PDB file of C-alpha atoms in Angstrom:
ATOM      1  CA  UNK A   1      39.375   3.001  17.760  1.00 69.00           C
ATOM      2  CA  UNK A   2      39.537   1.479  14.097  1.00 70.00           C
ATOM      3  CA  UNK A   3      35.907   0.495  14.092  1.00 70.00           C
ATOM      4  CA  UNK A   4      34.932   4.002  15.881  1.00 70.00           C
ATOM      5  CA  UNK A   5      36.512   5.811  13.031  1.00 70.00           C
ATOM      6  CA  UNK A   6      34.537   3.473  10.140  1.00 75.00           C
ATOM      7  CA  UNK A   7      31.340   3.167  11.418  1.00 71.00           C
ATOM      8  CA  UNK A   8      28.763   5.707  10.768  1.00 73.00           C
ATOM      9  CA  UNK A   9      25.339   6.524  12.461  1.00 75.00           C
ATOM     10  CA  UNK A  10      22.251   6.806   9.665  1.00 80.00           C
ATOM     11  CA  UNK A  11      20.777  10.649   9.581  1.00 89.00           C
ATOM     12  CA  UNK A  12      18.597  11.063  11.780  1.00 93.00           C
ATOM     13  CA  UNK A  13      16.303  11.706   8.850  1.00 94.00           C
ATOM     14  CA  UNK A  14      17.234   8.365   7.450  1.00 93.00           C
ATOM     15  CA  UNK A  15      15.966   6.631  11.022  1.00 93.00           C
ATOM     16  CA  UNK A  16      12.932   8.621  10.969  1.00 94.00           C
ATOM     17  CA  UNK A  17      11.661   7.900   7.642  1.00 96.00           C
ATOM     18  CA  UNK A  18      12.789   4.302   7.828  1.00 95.00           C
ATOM     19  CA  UNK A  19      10.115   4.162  11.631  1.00 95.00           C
ATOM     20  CA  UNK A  20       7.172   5.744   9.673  1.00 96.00           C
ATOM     21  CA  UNK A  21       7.630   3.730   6.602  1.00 96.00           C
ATOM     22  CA  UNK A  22       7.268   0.774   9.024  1.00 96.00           C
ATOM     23  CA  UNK A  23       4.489   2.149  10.460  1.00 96.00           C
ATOM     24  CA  UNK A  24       2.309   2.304   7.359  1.00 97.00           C
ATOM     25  CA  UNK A  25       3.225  -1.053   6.212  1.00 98.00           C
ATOM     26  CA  UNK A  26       0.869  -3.327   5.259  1.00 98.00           C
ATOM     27  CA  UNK A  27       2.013  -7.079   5.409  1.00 98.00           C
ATOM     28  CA  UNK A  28       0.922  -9.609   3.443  1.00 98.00           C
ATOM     29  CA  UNK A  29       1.615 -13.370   3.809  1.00 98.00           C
ATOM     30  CA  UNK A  30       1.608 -15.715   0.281  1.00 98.00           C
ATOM     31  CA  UNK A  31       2.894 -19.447   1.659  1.00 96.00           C
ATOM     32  CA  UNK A  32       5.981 -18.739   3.319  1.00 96.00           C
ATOM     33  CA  UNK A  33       6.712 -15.368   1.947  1.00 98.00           C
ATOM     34  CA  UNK A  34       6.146 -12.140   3.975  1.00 98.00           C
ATOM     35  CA  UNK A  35       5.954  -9.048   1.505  1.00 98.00           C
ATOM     36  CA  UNK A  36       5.446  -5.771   2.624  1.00 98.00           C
ATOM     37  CA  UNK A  37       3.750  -2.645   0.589  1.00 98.00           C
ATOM     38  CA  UNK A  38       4.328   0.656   2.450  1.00 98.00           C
ATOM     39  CA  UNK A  39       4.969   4.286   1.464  1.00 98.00           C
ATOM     40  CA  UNK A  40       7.800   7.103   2.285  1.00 97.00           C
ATOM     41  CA  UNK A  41       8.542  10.398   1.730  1.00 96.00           C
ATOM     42  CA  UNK A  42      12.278   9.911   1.359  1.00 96.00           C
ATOM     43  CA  UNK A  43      14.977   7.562   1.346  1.00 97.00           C
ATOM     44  CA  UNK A  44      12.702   4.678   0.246  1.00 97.00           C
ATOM     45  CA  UNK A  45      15.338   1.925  -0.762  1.00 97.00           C
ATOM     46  CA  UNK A  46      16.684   2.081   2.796  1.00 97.00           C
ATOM     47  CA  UNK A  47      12.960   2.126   4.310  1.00 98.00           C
ATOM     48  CA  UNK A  48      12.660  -1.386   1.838  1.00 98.00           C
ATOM     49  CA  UNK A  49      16.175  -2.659   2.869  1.00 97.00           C
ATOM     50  CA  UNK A  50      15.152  -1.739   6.360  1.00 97.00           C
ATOM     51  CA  UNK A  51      11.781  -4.337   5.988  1.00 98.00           C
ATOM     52  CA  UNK A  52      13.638  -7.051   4.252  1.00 98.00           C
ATOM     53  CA  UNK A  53      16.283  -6.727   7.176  1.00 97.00           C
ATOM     54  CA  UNK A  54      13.460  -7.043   9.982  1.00 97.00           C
ATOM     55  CA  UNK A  55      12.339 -10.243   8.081  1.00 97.00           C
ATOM     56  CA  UNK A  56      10.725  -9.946   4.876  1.00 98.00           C
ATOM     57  CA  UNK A  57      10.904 -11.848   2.104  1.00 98.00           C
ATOM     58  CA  UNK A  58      10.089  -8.865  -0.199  1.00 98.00           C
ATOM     59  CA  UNK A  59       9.672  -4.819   0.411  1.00 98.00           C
ATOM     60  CA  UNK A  60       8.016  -2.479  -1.998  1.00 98.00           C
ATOM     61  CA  UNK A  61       8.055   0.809  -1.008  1.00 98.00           C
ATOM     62  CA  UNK A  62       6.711   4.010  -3.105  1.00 98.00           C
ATOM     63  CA  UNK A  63       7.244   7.593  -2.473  1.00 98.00           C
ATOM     64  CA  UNK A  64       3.739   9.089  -3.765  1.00 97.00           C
ATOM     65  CA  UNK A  65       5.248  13.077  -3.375  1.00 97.00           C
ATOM     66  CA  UNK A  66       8.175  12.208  -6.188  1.00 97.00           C
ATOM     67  CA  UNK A  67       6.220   8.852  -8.194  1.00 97.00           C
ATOM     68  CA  UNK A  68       8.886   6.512  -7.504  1.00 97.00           C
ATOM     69  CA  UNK A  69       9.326   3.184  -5.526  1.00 98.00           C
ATOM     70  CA  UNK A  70      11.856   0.753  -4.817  1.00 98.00           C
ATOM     71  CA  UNK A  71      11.864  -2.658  -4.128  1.00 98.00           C
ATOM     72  CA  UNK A  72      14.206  -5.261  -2.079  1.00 98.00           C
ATOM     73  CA  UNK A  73      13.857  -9.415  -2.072  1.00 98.00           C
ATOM     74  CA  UNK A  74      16.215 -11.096   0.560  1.00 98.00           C
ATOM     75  CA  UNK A  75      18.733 -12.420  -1.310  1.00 95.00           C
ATOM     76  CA  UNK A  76      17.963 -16.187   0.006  1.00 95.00           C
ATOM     77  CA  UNK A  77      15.033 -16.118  -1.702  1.00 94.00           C
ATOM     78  CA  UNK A  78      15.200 -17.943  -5.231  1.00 92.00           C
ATOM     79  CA  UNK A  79      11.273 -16.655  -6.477  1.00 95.00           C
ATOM     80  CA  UNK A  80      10.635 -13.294  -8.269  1.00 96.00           C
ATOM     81  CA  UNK A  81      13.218 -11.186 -10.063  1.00 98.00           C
ATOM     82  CA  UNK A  82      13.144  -7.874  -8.698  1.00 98.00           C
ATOM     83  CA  UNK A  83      13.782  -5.834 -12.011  1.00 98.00           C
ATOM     84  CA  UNK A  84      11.147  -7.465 -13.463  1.00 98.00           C
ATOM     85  CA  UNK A  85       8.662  -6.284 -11.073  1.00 98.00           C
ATOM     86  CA  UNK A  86       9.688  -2.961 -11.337  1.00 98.00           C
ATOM     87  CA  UNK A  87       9.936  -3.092 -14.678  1.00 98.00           C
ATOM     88  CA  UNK A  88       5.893  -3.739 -14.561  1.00 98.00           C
ATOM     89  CA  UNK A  89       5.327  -1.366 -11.862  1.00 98.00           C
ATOM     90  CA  UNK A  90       7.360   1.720 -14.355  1.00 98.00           C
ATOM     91  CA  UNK A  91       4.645   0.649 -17.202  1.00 98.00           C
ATOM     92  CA  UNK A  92       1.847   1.142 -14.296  1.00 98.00           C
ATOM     93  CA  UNK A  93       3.381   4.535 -13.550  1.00 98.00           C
ATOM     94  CA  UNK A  94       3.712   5.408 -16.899  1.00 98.00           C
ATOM     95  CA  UNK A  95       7.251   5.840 -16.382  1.00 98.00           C
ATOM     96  CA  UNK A  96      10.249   3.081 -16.082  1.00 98.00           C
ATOM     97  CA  UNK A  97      11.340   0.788 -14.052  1.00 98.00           C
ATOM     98  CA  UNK A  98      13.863  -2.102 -13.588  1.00 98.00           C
ATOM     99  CA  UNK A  99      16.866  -3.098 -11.450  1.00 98.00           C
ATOM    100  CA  UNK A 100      18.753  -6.520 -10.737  1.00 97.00           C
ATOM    101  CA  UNK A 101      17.805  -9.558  -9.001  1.00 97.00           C
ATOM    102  CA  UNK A 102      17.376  -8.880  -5.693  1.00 98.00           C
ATOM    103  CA  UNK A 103      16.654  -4.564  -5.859  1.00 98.00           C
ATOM    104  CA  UNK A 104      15.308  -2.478  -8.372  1.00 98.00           C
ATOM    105  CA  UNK A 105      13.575   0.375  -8.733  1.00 98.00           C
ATOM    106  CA  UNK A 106      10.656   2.814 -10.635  1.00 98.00           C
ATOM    107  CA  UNK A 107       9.205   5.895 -11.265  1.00 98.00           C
ATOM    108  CA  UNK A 108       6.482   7.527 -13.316  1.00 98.00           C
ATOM    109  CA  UNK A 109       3.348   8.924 -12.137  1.00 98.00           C
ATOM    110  CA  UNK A 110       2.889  10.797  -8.494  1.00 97.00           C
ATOM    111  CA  UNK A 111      -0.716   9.543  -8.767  1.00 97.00           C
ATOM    112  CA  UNK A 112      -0.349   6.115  -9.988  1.00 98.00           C
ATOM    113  CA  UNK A 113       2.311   5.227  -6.683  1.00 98.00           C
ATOM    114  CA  UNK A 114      -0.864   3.155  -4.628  1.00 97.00           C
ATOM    115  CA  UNK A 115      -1.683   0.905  -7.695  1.00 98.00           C
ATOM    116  CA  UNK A 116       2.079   0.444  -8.858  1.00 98.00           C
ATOM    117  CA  UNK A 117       2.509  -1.027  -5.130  1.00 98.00           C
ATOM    118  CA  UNK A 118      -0.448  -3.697  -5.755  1.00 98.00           C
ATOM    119  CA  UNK A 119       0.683  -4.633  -9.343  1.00 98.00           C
ATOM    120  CA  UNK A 120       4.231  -5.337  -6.871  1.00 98.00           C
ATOM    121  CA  UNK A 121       2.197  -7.582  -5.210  1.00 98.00           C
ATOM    122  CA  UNK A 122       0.425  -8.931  -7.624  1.00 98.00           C
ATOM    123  CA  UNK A 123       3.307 -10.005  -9.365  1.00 98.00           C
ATOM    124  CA  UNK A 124       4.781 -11.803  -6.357  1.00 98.00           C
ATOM    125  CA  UNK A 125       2.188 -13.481  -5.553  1.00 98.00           C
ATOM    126  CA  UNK A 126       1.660 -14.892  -9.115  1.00 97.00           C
ATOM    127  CA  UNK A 127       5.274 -16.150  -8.596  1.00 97.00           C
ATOM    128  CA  UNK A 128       4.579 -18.183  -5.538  1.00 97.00           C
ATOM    129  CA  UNK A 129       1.378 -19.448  -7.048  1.00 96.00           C
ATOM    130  CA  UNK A 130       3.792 -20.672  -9.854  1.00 96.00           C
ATOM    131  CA  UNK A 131       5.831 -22.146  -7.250  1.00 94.00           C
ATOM    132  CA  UNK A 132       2.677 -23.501  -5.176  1.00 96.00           C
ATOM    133  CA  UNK A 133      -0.590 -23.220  -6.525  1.00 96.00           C
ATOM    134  CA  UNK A 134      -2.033 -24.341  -3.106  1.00 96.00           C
ATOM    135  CA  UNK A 135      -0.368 -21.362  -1.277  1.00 96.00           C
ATOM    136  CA  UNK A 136      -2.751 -19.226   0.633  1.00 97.00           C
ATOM    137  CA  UNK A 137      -2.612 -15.475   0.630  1.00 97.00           C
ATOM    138  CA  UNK A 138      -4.097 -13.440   3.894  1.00 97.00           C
ATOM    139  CA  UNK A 139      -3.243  -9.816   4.699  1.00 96.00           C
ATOM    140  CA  UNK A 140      -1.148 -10.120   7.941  1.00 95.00           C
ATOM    141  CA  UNK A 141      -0.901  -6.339   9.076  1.00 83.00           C
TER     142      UNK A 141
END
């Protein structure tokens, strides 16, 4: 009864946008890291959270209606500061960005959301080139 009475169901509209986020995700493999780029309409932390959680090593996700993205690492993963990457991706918007460690987030620019998500990736896969220069990069999905 305990548990009953603390656990909580997601919105419906929370489930929904997380499904179509995945959807539209594009995967990308660099070495052992799987980062995904996709785009929501709403709630687009959880939609990231939500792609880390299914296995992801990093999820950028950018809501092109409102110019702003977020962006999740799993926290086992020691490459890539996640602030920092927003932090580039608010200069691409022409906005801000930033965050912690392992989630941050940015906005800016409505227009600018598609190229902010490749500077993402861009960034992370410069890290794992710093880690191993030998890694090779292939879209997955």
């Amino acid at each position: 009864e305990l548990l009953e009475l603390i656990e909580t169901r997601e919105d419906v509209s929370e489930r929904i946008a997380k499904i179509k986020a995945l959807q539209k995700t594009r995967l990308v493999r660099a070495g052992d890291y799987l980062i995904a780029l996709s785009e929501s309409n709403a709630f687009e932390l959880y939609c990231a959270s939500a792609l880390v959680d299914l296995g992801c090593d990093f999820a950028f996700v950018a809501n092109p209606a409102h110019g702003r993205m977020s962006g999740v690492k799993n926290q086992a993963t020691r490459i890539v500061n996640i602030a920092k990457v927003m932090e580039q991706a608010g200069r691409v918007l022409k906005g801000s960005g930033g965050g912690h460690e392992t989630v941050g987030g940015a906005r800016g620019a409505r227009e600018k959301t598609g190229e902010a998500l490749e500077e993402c990736l861009n960034e992370v896969i410069g890290q794992v080139r710093k880690e191993n220069p030998q890694a090779k990069i292939k879209n997955v999905v």
